[in-house]
Coordinates of C-alpha atoms in Angstrom, one line a residue:
G210 CA 71.0 -39.2 -30.8
R211 CA 70.9 -37.1 -27.8
A212 CA 68.4 -39.3 -26.1
R213 CA 70.6 -42.4 -26.7
L214 CA 73.6 -40.5 -25.4
S215 CA 71.8 -39.7 -22.2
H216 CA 71.0 -43.4 -21.6
S217 CA 74.4 -44.6 -22.5
D218 CA 76.2 -42.1 -20.2
P219 CA 73.9 -40.9 -17.5
R220 CA 76.8 -40.0 -15.3
G221 CA 77.8 -37.2 -17.6
W222 CA 74.4 -35.6 -17.3
D223 CA 74.5 -36.0 -13.5
E224 CA 77.8 -34.3 -13.2
R225 CA 76.8 -31.4 -15.4
G226 CA 73.6 -31.0 -13.4
G227 CA 75.6 -31.1 -10.2
E228 CA 77.9 -28.3 -11.6
E229 CA 74.8 -26.2 -12.5
E230 CA 73.4 -26.8 -9.0
E231 CA 76.7 -25.7 -7.4
E232 CA 76.7 -22.5 -9.6
V233 CA 73.1 -21.7 -8.5
E234 CA 74.0 -22.3 -4.8
E235 CA 77.1 -20.1 -5.1
E236 CA 74.9 -17.4 -6.7
E237 CA 72.4 -17.6 -3.9
V238 CA 75.1 -17.4 -1.3
W239 CA 76.7 -14.4 -3.1
H240 CA 73.4 -12.5 -3.1
Q241 CA 72.3 -13.5 0.4
L242 CA 73.7 -10.6 2.5
Y243 CA 72.6 -11.9 5.9
P244 CA 70.7 -15.0 7.2
G245 CA 67.2 -15.0 5.9
H246 CA 67.8 -12.3 3.2
I247 CA 65.7 -12.7 0.1
P248 CA 67.1 -10.7 -2.9
T249 CA 64.4 -8.9 -4.8
S250 CA 64.2 -6.7 -7.9
P251 CA 62.7 -3.2 -7.8
L252 CA 59.6 -4.6 -9.5
Q253 CA 59.3 -7.3 -6.9
K254 CA 59.6 -4.8 -4.1
A255 CA 56.9 -2.7 -5.6
L256 CA 54.5 -5.7 -5.8
L257 CA 55.3 -6.7 -2.3
A258 CA 54.8 -3.2 -1.1
A259 CA 51.4 -2.9 -2.8
G260 CA 50.2 -6.2 -1.5
S261 CA 51.4 -5.7 2.0
A262 CA 49.9 -2.2 2.1
V263 CA 46.5 -3.6 1.2
M264 CA 46.7 -6.4 3.7
S265 CA 48.0 -4.1 6.4
L266 CA 45.0 -1.7 5.9
Y267 CA 42.6 -4.6 5.9
D268 CA 44.1 -6.1 9.1
P269 CA 46.4 -3.8 11.0
Y270 CA 47.3 -6.7 13.3
R271 CA 49.0 -8.6 10.4
H272 CA 52.5 -7.9 11.8
D273 CA 54.1 -10.0 9.0
M274 CA 52.5 -7.7 6.3
V275 CA 53.4 -4.6 8.3
A276 CA 57.0 -5.8 8.4
V277 CA 57.2 -6.5 4.7
L278 CA 55.7 -3.0 4.0
G279 CA 58.4 -1.4 6.2
E280 CA 61.2 -3.2 4.4
T281 CA 60.1 -2.6 0.9
T282 CA 59.3 1.1 1.3
G283 CA 62.1 2.2 3.6
C284 CA 64.8 2.7 0.9
L285 CA 65.1 6.5 1.7
A286 CA 64.3 6.5 5.4
L287 CA 66.6 3.7 6.5
P288 CA 69.8 5.2 5.2
N289 CA 68.8 8.5 6.8
L290 CA 68.3 6.7 10.2
R291 CA 71.6 4.9 9.8
D292 CA 73.4 8.2 9.2
K293 CA 71.9 9.7 12.3
M294 CA 73.1 6.7 14.3
K295 CA 76.6 6.9 12.7
H296 CA 77.0 10.6 13.7
H297 CA 75.9 10.1 17.3
P298 CA 78.3 8.5 19.9
E299 CA 75.7 6.2 21.4
G300 CA 74.1 5.4 18.1
Y301 CA 77.4 4.6 16.5
R302 CA 78.2 2.2 19.4
I303 CA 74.9 0.5 18.8
L304 CA 75.7 0.0 15.1
Q305 CA 79.1 -1.5 16.1
E306 CA 77.9 -3.8 18.9
R307 CA 74.6 -4.8 17.3
P308 CA 72.7 -5.5 20.6
R309 CA 69.4 -7.4 20.4
I310 CA 66.3 -7.1 22.6
R311 CA 65.0 -10.6 23.0
L312 CA 64.0 -12.9 25.8
S313 CA 67.3 -14.7 25.4
T314 CA 69.2 -11.4 26.0
L315 CA 67.0 -10.0 28.8
D316 CA 67.4 -10.8 32.5
M317 CA 63.6 -10.7 33.2
S318 CA 63.9 -11.5 36.9
R319 CA 66.4 -8.6 37.3
L320 CA 64.2 -6.2 35.4
R321 CA 61.2 -7.2 37.5
G322 CA 63.2 -6.4 40.6
L323 CA 64.0 -2.8 39.6
P324 CA 62.2 0.1 41.3
D325 CA 58.8 1.1 40.0
G326 CA 59.2 3.9 37.5
S327 CA 62.5 2.7 36.1
L328 CA 62.7 1.9 32.4
G329 CA 63.4 -1.8 33.0
R330 CA 60.5 -2.3 35.4
E331 CA 58.0 -0.4 33.4
Y332 CA 59.1 -2.2 30.2
V333 CA 58.5 -5.6 31.8
R334 CA 55.2 -4.3 33.2
F335 CA 54.2 -3.2 29.7
L336 CA 55.0 -6.7 28.2
E337 CA 53.1 -8.5 30.9
V338 CA 50.0 -6.3 31.0
N339 CA 49.6 -6.3 27.2
K340 CA 50.7 -10.0 26.9
V341 CA 53.4 -9.3 24.2
S342 CA 56.9 -10.6 23.7
P343 CA 60.0 -9.1 22.1
D344 CA 60.5 -12.4 20.3
T345 CA 57.5 -11.8 18.0
R346 CA 59.4 -9.2 16.0
M347 CA 60.1 -10.6 12.6
P348 CA 63.7 -10.6 11.2
P349 CA 64.2 -8.6 8.1
K350 CA 64.2 -10.4 4.7
F351 CA 63.9 -7.8 1.9
V352 CA 66.4 -5.1 2.8
D353 CA 69.3 -5.3 0.4
D354 CA 72.0 -4.0 2.8
E355 CA 73.2 -5.8 5.9
E356 CA 73.6 -2.7 8.0
L357 CA 70.2 -1.2 7.0
A358 CA 68.7 -4.6 7.9
Y359 CA 70.0 -4.2 11.4
V360 CA 68.6 -0.6 11.6
I361 CA 65.1 -1.8 10.8
Q362 CA 65.5 -4.8 13.2
R363 CA 66.5 -2.3 15.9
Y364 CA 63.6 -0.1 15.1
R365 CA 61.2 -3.1 15.5
E366 CA 62.8 -4.2 18.8
V367 CA 62.6 -0.8 20.4
H368 CA 58.9 -0.3 19.3
D369 CA 57.7 -1.7 22.7
L370 CA 60.0 0.7 24.5
M371 CA 58.3 3.5 22.5
H372 CA 55.0 2.4 24.0
T373 CA 56.6 2.4 27.4
L374 CA 58.1 5.9 27.1
L375 CA 54.9 7.3 25.5
G376 CA 52.6 5.5 28.0
M377 CA 50.5 4.0 25.3
P378 CA 48.8 0.6 25.3
T379 CA 48.7 -1.8 22.4
N380 CA 45.1 -1.2 21.4
M381 CA 44.3 0.6 18.1
L382 CA 44.3 4.0 19.7
G383 CA 47.7 3.5 21.4
E384 CA 49.2 2.0 18.2
V385 CA 48.0 5.0 16.1
V386 CA 49.5 7.5 18.6
V387 CA 52.9 5.6 18.6
K388 CA 52.8 5.5 14.8
W389 CA 52.4 9.3 14.6
F390 CA 55.4 9.7 16.9
E391 CA 57.4 7.2 14.9
A392 CA 56.4 8.7 11.6
V393 CA 57.8 12.1 12.6
Q394 CA 60.9 10.4 14.1
T395 CA 61.8 7.9 11.4
G396 CA 60.1 9.1 8.2
L397 CA 59.3 5.4 7.4
P398 CA 56.4 5.3 4.9
M399 CA 54.9 2.3 6.9
C400 CA 54.6 4.5 9.9
V401 CA 53.1 7.4 7.9
L402 CA 50.5 4.9 6.4
G403 CA 49.6 3.5 9.8
A404 CA 49.3 7.0 11.3
A405 CA 47.1 8.2 8.5
F406 CA 44.8 5.2 8.0
G407 CA 44.8 3.6 11.5
P408 CA 42.2 6.0 12.9
V409 CA 39.5 4.8 10.4
R410 CA 38.7 2.0 12.8
L411 CA 38.2 4.2 15.9
S412 CA 35.0 5.4 17.4
A413 CA 33.9 9.0 17.1
R414 CA 34.8 9.6 20.8
K415 CA 38.3 8.2 20.4
L416 CA 38.8 10.1 17.2
Q417 CA 38.0 13.4 19.0
V418 CA 40.5 12.6 21.7
L419 CA 43.1 11.5 19.1
A420 CA 42.7 14.7 17.0
T421 CA 42.5 17.2 19.8
E422 CA 45.0 15.8 22.3
L423 CA 47.0 12.8 21.4
V424 CA 48.1 13.5 17.8
P425 CA 49.3 17.1 18.5
W426 CA 51.2 15.8 21.5
A427 CA 52.8 12.9 19.6
I428 CA 53.8 15.2 16.7
R429 CA 55.3 17.8 19.0
S430 CA 57.2 15.1 20.9
G431 CA 58.4 13.5 17.7
L432 CA 59.7 16.8 16.4
N433 CA 61.3 17.8 19.7
A434 CA 62.9 14.5 20.6
S435 CA 66.3 13.3 19.5
C436 CA 66.6 10.2 17.4
V437 CA 65.2 7.3 19.6
L438 CA 67.5 4.8 17.9
N439 CA 70.5 6.6 19.4
V440 CA 69.6 5.4 22.9
Y441 CA 71.3 2.2 24.2
Y442 CA 68.3 1.1 26.2
E443 CA 69.9 -2.0 27.4
Q444 CA 72.3 0.2 29.5
R445 CA 69.5 2.4 30.7
W446 CA 67.2 -0.1 32.5
E447 CA 67.8 1.5 35.9
Q448 CA 67.1 5.0 34.7
P449 CA 63.7 6.5 35.6
V450 CA 61.3 6.7 32.7
E451 CA 60.6 10.4 33.4
S452 CA 64.3 11.1 33.4
L453 CA 64.8 9.3 30.0
R454 CA 61.8 11.2 28.6
D455 CA 63.4 14.5 29.6
E456 CA 66.7 13.5 28.2
I457 CA 65.3 12.4 24.8
G458 CA 62.9 15.3 24.6
I459 CA 59.5 13.5 24.9
F460 CA 56.8 15.7 26.5
P461 CA 54.8 14.0 29.4
P462 CA 51.8 12.1 28.1
P463 CA 48.5 14.1 28.3

C-alpha cells in the first residue's frame, strides 16, 4: 500500500524530502560557527587528535596534520591565550579588529623598501630566503568557538614572525627551537609534542648544540617574554628587530 501511494503521489514524497533537507541545512548552518567550521564531538576530536599526532610524528612537514592536532588538543590553552589578549590593550585591539597576515594584506614592495634590521624587511627576507608564504597557513576547522578559532589562526600567522624574531631558519633544528619557545609561551600540546619529539630526527652534533645552547635559550626567552600574541605586528614593521626583542623580552639568539 505504501509503495502504491508513492507512485500515485510522488510529489508528496518530494515535498517531505525537501522539508527534511531544509531542516538538515538549517541544523548545519546553526552549528557552523564560522566559514569552514566542522562541528565534532569529543570522541571525534580524540580520534582526530590521535591520528594527526601519529602522522605529525611520522612526517613533521605535514602541516595539515599539525594544524588538526593543534585545534583538537588546544581546548585549555586557547582560552588561556584569549584571556591574556583580552587583558592587554594591544591584544584586546587585535581581538576586536581581527587583522590577518596574508599576501593580500601585506604591501610587500613597501616592506622590501624598509631599512635592513627592521621587522618588516627582515620578515620579507625570511619569507624569501626560506621560500615560504603566509598564505600556506590553514584556516581553522575544528575549534568550536569563533573567537578561539581566530586566536589559533593568529598564532599560525605570526609563526613566521617568531622565526624572524628568534633568528631561526625553517629546517628541523630551527623548527624545534621555535617549538620550544612557543610551547613555553602558549602551552599548546601541539607545540609541546613538537618540541619533545622533533629532535629525534637530528644528528648527534645538532642534538648537542640543541641541548646545550638553543633549548635553554628558547626556554629562558619563552619564560621571560610577554605574550607574543599581544603584539600588533602589522603596526610595527618599521621597528628594529632588536628593539622589538627587547620590548617583548626575548634574549638575543646565541
